[in-house]
Coordinates of C-alpha atoms in Angstrom, one line a residue:
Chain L
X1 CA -76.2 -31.8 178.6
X2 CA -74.0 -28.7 178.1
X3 CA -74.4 -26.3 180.8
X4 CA -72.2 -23.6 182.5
X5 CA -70.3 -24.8 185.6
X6 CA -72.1 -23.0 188.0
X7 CA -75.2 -25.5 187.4
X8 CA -73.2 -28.4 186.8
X9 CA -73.9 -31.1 189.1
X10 CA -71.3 -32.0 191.5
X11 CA -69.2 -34.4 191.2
X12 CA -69.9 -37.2 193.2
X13 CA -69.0 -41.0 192.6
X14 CA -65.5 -41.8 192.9
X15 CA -65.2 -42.4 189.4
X16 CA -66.3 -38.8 188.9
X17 CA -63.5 -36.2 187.7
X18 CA -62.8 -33.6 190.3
X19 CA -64.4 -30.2 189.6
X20 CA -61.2 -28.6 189.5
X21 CA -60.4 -30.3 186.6
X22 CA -63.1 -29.8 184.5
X23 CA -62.6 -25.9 185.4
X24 CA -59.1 -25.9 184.5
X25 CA -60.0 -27.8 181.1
X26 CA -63.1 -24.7 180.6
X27 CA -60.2 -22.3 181.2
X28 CA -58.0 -23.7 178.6
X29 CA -60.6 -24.0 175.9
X30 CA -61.1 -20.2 176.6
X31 CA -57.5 -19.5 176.3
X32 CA -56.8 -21.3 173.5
X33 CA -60.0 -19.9 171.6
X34 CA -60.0 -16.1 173.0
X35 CA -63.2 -15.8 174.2
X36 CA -64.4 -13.2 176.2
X37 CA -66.2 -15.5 178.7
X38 CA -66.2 -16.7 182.3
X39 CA -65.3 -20.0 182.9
X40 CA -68.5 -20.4 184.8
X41 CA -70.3 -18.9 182.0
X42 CA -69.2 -21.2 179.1
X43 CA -71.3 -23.7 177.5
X44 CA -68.7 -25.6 176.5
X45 CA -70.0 -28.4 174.4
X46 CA -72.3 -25.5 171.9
X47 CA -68.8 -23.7 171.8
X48 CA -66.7 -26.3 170.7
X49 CA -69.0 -27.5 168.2
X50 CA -69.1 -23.7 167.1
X51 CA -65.4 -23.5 166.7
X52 CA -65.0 -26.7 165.1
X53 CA -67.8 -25.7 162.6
X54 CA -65.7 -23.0 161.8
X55 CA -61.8 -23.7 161.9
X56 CA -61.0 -26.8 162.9
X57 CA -57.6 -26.0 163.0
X58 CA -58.8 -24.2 166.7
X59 CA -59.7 -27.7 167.9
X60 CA -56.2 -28.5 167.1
X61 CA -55.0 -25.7 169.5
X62 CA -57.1 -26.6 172.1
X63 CA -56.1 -30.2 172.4
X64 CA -52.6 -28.9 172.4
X65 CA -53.0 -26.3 175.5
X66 CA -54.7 -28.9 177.4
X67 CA -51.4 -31.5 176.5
X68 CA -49.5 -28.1 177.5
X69 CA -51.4 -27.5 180.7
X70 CA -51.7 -30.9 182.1
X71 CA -48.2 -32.3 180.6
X72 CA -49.8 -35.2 178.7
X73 CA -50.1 -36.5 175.3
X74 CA -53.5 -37.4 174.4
X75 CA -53.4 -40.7 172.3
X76 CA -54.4 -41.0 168.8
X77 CA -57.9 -43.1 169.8
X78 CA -58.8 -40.8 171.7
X79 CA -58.4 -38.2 169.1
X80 CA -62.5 -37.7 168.2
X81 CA -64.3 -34.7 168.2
X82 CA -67.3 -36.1 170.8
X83 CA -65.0 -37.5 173.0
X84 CA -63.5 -34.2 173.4
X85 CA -67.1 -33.0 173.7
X86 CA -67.7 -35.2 176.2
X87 CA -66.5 -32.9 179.5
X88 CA -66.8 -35.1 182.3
X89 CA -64.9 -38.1 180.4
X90 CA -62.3 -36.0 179.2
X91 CA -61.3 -34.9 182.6
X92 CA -61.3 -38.6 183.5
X93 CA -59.3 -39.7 181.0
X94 CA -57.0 -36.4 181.8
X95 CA -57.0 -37.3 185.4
X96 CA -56.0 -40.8 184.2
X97 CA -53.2 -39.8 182.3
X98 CA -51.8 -37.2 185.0
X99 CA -52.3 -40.3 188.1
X100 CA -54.5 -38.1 189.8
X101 CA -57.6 -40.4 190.1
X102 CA -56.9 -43.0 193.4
X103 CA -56.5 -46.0 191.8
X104 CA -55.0 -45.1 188.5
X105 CA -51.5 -46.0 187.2
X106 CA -49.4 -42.6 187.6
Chain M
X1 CA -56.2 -28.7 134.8
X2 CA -59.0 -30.5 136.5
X3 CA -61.5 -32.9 134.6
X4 CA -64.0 -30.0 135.4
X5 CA -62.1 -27.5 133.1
X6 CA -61.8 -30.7 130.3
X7 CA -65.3 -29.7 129.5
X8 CA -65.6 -26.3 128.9
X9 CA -63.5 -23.0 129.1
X10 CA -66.0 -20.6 129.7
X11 CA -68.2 -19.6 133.1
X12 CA -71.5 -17.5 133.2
X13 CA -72.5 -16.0 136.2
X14 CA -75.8 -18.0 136.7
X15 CA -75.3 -21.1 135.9
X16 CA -78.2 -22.7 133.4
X17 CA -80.3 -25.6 134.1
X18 CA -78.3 -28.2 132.0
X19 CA -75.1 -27.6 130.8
X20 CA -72.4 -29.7 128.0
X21 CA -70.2 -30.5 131.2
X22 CA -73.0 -31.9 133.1
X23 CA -74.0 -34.2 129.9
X24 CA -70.5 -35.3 129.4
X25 CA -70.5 -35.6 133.4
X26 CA -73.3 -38.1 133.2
X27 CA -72.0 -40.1 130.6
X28 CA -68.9 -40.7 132.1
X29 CA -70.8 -41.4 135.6
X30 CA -73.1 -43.8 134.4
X31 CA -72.5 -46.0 131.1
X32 CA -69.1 -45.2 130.6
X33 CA -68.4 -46.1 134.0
X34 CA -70.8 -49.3 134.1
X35 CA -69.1 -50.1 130.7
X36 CA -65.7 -49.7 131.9
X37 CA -66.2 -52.7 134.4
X38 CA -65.2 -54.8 131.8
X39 CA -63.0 -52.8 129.4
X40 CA -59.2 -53.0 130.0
X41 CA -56.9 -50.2 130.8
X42 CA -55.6 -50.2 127.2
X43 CA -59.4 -49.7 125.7
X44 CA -59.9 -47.0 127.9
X45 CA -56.6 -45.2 127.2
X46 CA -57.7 -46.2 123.1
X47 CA -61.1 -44.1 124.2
X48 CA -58.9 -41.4 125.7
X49 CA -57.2 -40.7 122.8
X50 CA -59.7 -41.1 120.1
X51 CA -61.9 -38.5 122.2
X52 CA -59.0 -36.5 122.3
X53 CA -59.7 -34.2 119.1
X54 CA -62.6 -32.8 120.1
X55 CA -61.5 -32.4 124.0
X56 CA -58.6 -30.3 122.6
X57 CA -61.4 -28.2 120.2
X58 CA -63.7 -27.5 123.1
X59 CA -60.6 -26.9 125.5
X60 CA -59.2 -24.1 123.0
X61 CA -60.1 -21.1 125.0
X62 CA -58.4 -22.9 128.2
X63 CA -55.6 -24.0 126.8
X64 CA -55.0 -20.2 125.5
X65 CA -55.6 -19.2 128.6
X66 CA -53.1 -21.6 130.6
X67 CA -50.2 -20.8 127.5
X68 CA -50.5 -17.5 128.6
X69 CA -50.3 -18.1 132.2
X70 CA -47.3 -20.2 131.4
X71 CA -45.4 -17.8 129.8
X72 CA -45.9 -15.1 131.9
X73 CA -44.5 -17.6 134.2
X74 CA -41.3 -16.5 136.0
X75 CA -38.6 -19.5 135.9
X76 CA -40.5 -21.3 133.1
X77 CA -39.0 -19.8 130.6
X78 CA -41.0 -21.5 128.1
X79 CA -40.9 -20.2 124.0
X80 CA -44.7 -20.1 122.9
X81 CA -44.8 -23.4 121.2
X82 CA -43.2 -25.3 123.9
X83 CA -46.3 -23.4 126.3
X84 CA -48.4 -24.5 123.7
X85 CA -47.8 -27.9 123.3
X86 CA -47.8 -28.4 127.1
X87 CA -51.0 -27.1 127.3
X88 CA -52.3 -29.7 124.7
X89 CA -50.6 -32.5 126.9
X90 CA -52.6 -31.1 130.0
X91 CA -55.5 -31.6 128.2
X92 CA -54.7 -35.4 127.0
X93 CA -53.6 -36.1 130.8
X94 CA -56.8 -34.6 132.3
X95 CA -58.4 -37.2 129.9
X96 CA -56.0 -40.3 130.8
X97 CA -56.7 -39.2 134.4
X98 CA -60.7 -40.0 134.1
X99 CA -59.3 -43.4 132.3
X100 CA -57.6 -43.9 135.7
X101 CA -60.1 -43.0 138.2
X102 CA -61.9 -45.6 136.5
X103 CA -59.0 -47.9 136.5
X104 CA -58.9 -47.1 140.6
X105 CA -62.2 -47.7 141.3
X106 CA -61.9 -51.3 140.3
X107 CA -61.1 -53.9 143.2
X108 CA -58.4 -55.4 141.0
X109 CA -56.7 -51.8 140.7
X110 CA -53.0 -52.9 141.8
X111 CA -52.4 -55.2 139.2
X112 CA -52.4 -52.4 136.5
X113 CA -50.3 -50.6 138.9
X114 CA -47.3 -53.2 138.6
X115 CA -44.2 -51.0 136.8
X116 CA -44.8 -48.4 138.8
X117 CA -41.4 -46.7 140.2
X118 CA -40.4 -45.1 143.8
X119 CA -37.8 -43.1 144.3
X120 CA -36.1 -41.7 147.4
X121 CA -37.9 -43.9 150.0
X122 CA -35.2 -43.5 152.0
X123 CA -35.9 -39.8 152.7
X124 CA -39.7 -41.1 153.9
X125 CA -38.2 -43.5 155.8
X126 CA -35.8 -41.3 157.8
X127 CA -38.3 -39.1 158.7
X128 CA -41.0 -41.9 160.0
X129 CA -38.3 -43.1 162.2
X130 CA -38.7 -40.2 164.2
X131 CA -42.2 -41.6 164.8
X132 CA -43.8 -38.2 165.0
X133 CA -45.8 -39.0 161.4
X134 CA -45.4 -37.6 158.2
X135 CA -46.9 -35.1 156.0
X136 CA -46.4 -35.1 152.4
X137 CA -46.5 -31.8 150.7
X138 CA -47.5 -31.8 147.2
X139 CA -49.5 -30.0 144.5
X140 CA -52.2 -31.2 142.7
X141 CA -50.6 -33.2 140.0
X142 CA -52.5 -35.6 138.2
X143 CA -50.8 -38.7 139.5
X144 CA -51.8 -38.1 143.1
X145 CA -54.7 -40.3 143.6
X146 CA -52.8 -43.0 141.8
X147 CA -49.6 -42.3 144.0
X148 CA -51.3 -42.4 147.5
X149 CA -53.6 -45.9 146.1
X150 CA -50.4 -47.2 145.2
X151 CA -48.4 -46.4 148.3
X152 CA -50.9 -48.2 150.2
X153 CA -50.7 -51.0 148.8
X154 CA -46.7 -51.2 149.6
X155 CA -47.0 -50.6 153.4
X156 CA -47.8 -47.0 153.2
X157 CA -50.9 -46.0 153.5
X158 CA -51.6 -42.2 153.4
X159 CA -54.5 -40.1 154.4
X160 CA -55.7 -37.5 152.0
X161 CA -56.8 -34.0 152.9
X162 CA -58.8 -32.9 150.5
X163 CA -61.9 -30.6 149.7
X164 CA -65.4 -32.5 149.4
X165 CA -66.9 -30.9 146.7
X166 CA -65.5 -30.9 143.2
X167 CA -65.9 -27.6 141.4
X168 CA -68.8 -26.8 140.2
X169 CA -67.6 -23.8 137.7
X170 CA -69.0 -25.2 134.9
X171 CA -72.2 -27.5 136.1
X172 CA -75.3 -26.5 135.5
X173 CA -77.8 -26.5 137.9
X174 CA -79.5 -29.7 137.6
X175 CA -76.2 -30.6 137.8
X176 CA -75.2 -29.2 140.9
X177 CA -78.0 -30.9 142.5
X178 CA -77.6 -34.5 140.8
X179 CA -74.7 -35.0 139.4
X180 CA -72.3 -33.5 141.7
X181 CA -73.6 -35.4 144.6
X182 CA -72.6 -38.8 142.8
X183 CA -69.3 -37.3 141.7
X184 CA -68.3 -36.7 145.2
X185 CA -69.2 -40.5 146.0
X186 CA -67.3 -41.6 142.8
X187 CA -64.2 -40.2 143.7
X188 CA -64.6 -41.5 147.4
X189 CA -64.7 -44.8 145.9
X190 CA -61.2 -43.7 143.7
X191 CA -59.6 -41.9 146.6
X192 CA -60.9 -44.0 149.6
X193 CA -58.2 -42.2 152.9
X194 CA -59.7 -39.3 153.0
X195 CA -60.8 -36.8 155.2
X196 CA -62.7 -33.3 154.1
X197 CA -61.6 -30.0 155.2
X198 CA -65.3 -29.1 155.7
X199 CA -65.2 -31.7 158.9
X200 CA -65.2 -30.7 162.3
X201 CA -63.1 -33.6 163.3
X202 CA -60.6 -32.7 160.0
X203 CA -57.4 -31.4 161.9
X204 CA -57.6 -34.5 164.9
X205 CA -58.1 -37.3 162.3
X206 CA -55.2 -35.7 161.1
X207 CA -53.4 -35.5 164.2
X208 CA -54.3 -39.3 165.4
X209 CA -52.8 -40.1 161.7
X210 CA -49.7 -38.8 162.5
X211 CA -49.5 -39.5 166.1
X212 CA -49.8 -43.1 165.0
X213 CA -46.7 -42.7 163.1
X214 CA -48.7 -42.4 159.5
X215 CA -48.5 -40.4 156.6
X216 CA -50.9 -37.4 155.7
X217 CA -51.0 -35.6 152.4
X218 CA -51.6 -32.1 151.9
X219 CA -51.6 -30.3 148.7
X220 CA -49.9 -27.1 149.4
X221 CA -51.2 -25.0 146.1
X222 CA -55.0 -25.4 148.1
X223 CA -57.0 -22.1 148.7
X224 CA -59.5 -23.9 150.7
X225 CA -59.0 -23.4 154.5
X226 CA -60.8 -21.1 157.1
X227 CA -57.0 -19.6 157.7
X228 CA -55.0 -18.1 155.0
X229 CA -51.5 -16.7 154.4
X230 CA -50.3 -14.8 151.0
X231 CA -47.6 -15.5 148.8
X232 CA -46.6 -15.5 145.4
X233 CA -46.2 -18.6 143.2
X234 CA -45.1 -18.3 139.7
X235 CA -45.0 -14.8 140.2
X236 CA -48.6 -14.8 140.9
X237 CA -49.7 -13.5 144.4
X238 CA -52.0 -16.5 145.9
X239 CA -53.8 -17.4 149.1
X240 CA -52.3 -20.8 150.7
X241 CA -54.6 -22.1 153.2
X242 CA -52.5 -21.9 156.6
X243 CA -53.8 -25.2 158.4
X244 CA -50.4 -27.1 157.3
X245 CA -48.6 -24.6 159.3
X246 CA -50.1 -25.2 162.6
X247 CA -50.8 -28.8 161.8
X248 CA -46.4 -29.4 161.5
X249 CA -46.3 -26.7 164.7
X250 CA -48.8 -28.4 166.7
X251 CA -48.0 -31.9 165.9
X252 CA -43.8 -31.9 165.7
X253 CA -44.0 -34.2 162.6
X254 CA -41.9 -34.3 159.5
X255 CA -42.4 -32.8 156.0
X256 CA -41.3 -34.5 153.0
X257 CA -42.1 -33.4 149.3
X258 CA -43.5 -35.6 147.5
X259 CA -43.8 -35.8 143.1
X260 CA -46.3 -37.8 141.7
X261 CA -46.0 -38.3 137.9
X262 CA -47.1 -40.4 134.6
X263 CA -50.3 -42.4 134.4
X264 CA -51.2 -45.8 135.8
X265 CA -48.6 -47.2 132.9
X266 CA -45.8 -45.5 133.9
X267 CA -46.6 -43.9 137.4
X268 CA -43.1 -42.9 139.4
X269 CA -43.5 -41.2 142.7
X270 CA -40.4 -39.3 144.2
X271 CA -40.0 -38.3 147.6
X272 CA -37.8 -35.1 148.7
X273 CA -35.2 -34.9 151.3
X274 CA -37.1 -34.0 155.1
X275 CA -37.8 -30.0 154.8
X276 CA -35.9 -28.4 157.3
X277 CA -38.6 -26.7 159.6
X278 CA -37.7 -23.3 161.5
X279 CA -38.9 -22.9 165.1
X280 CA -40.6 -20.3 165.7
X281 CA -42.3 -18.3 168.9
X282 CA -45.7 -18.5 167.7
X283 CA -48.2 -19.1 165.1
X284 CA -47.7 -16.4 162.8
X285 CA -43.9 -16.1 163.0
X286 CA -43.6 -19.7 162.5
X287 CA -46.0 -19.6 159.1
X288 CA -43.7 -16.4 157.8
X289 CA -40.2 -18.6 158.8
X290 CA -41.3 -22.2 157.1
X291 CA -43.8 -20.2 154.3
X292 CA -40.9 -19.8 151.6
X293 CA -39.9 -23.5 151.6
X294 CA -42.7 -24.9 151.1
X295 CA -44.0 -22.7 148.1
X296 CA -40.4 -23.4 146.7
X297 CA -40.8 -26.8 147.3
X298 CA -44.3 -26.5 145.0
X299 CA -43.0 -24.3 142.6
X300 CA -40.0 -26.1 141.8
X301 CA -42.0 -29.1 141.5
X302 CA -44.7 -27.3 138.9
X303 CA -41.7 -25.6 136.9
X304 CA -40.4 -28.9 136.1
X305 CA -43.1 -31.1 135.2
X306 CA -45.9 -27.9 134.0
X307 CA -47.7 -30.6 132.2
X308 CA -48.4 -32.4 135.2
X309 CA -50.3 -29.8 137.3
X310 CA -53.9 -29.2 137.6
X311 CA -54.4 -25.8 138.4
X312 CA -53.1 -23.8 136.0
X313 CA -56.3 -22.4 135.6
X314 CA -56.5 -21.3 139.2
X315 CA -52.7 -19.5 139.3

C-alpha cells in the first residue's frame, strides 16, 4: 500500500530495509521530480505512477539521482517500473548493492 | 511519406464514418494479407506496380504538395522535375513498403532478405565495445523496419522506439475504432522490438537495453514526446522530441547514425562514424550543445536520399 512515511510501518525483520533508507530514496524522488512535498508527506507509489504517466523520461532521472545518491548502478533486470514502485524492495536491493544490509556481499 | 498519406491527400476536420483509406485499409488487412501468405515477394512487388497508376492519381494533391516542400528545401537544390519525379518514387516506395511489411510478417522473412548489404559495421562495433549500449539515430526512411528485422537476424538485435498509434489523418471513424486497432497489431507482428513512447516503463526498457550493451533506435525527425526542443530542418522550424537527449545524458551510451535504404531486394544499411557528444552541465545546455549534430546528421541523410523519407508531409 502506498502511504506517507509517517504511517508507514516500521521496519522490523532483519530482512527489512532501514527507514533511513527508504527516506533518503523519498527525498530523491522529490529532488529529481521538483515537487513541492515533504518527504513524510509523499505518496510515493501514486506519484511515480503520475510522473511516469506523464514523461517517462522523469523516471529516467529519478533512477539516475538514486545511482548518484547511493553510488550504485542499478542493473538492467532490475530496470521495471513496479519494481521501482515497490519501496520497501527497492531499498533492499539498494542496501544490497551499497553492503549495508548484515550479511550482504559489500 | 507514410502508407497513411498513400491513400488520400486531403484531411477534413471531422472525420466521416467510412472513408477510401479505411476501405483500402481493410483490404490490405484482411484478404490481401491472408492472400499474401502464399504469394511470393515478386507477385507482390508485380501488384505494387500495377496498382501504381491509380496510387499516383489519388496521391496528386500530395505529391504537389511534397514537390513544393522539396524545392523550397534549402540544400536540395532540386529543378522542379527532378522534385517531381522524386515525389512520384515516394509514392511507388510507400507502395513496395506495404509489399514488405507483408514480406516481414512472414516467419520465413530472412530468406528474401539474403543480398542485403552493411556498411560501416565497424563504426557500430567501436562504439559497443565501450559497452555502454548504442543508439541509433535515424529518420523515418522506408527501409527501417526492414533494416532493424534484418540486423537481428545477424547478431544485432535492436529495440525500436516508436509511437503506438499510426496516424489516423485520413481514417474515418469506423475506422478509428476497427481498423486502426488491427493495424497497430499488424505492424507489431512486422516490427516485433518495440517499445511505445506512450509506456510508463518506455525510457527504463530503454535504459536496461543499453545497459545490457544493446542497440536502441530512435528516429530523430519524431514530434512525439512529452519534452520538446526547436530547431530547424530543411529550413523548416520543427519540434524534435527531447527524450534522446537525456536518454544519451543519463545513460553515457554511444550514438551512431544509421541509413537504411532500398526495399527487401536490394536493402543496404550504413552506419555513421560514433557522433562526438558534448558534455554539458545540465539538461538543457547539454540538448543546445549535441542539438545541431544530430539534426545535421538527419538532414544530411534526407538531402541525399529525399526519396527515401517518409515525412515529407510533416516538414
Amino acid at each position: 500500500m502506498d502511504a506517507p512515511l509517517s504511517s508507514a510501518e516500521p521496519a522490523g525483520s532483519p530482512d527489512a530495509p532501514a527507514r533511513d533508507t527508504m527516506d533518503r530514496i523519498r527525498r530523491v524522488f522529490i529532488a529529481s521530480l521538483h515537487l513541492n512535498v515533504r518527504a513524510e508527506d509523499l505518496l510515493y507509489q501514486h506519484k511515480l505512477d503520475e510522473a511516469a504517466g506523464l514523461d517517462s523520461i522523469a523516471v529516467l532521472e529519478f533512477v539516475a539521482a538514486l545511482e548518484k545518491e547511493f553510488g550504485i548502478e542499478i542493473e538492467p533486470e532490475f530496470l521495471e517500473i513496479d519494481f521501482l514502485r515497490d519501496l520497501p524492495r527497492l531499498a533492499s536491493h539498494i542496501e544490497d548493492l551499497t553492503g549495508r544490509r548484515s550479511g550482504s556481499p559489500s | 511519406m507514410g502508407a497513411t498519406y498513400l491513400l488520400s491527400a486531403s484531411r477534413s476536420a471531422r472525420a466521416p464514418l467510412f472513408t477510401a483509406h479505411d476501405l483500402l485499409l481493410l483490404l490490405y488487412l484482411y484478404p490481401f494479407r491472408l492472400l499474401s501468405a502464399l504469394a511470393s515477394r515478386d507477385l507482390l512487388y508485380r501488384i505494387a506496380r500495377a496498382a501504381e497508376p491509380f496510387l499516383q492519381f489519388h496521391a496528386r494533391e500530395w505529391k504537389n504538395t511534397v514537390t513544393r516542400r522539396m524545392l523550397a528545401a534549402p540544400g536540395l537544390d532540386l529543378a522542379p522535375g527532378q522534385a517531381e519525379r522524386i515525389a512520384r518514387r515516394l509514392v511507388s516506395n510507400a507502395a513496395l513498403r506495404l509489399m514488405d511489411d507483408l514480406v516481414l510478417s512472414r516467419p520465413s522473412f530472412h530468406a528474401t532478405l539474403g543480398g542485403a548489404e552493411v556498411r560501416g559495421l565497424e563504426h557500430l562495433e567501436r562504439a559497443r565495445s565501450a559497452g555502454k549500449g548504442v543508439v541509433l539515430l535515424n529518420g523515418h526512411f522506408y527501409a527501417g523496419r526492414l533494416a532493424r528485422r534484418y540486423l537481428a537476424t545477424i547478431g544485432y538485435p535492436t529495440l525500436t522506439v516508436r509511437h503506438q498509434r499510426p496516424s489516423e489523418d485520413l481514417a474515418g471513424r469506423l475506422g478509428q475504432r476497427i481498423l486502426q486497432p488491427r493495424l497497430v497489431r499488424f505492424l507489431h507482428e512486422v516490427i516485433q522490438d518495440e517499445v511505445y513512447v506512450q509506456d510508463p516503463g518506455c525510457t527504463l526498457q530503454i535504459l536496461q537495453r543499453l545497459r545490457s550493451g544493446g542497440l536502441v533506435n530512435i528516429h530523430f525527425d519524431a514530434r512525439y514526446g512529452a519534452r520538446t526542443v526547436e530547431s530547424r530542418l530543411l529550413g523548416v522550424p520543427r519540434a524534435f522530441a527531447s527524450g534522446i537527449f537525456d536518454i544519451v545524458r543519463l545513460s553515457g551510451c554511444a550514438v551512431v547514425p544509421m541509413l537504411c535504404l532500398g526495399r527487401s531486394k536490394d536493402l543496404r544499411i550504413i552506419f555513421g562514424p560514433r557522433l562526438d557528444i558534448v558534455e554539458a552541465s545540465g539538461r538543457d545546455e547539454f540538448v543546445a550543445a549535441n542539438l545541431p549534430s544530430f539534426v545535421q546528421t538527419i538532414e544530411k541523410q534526407i538531402a541525399e536520399n529525399p526519396e527515401e523519407w517518409t515525412l515529407w508531409m510533416r516538414l
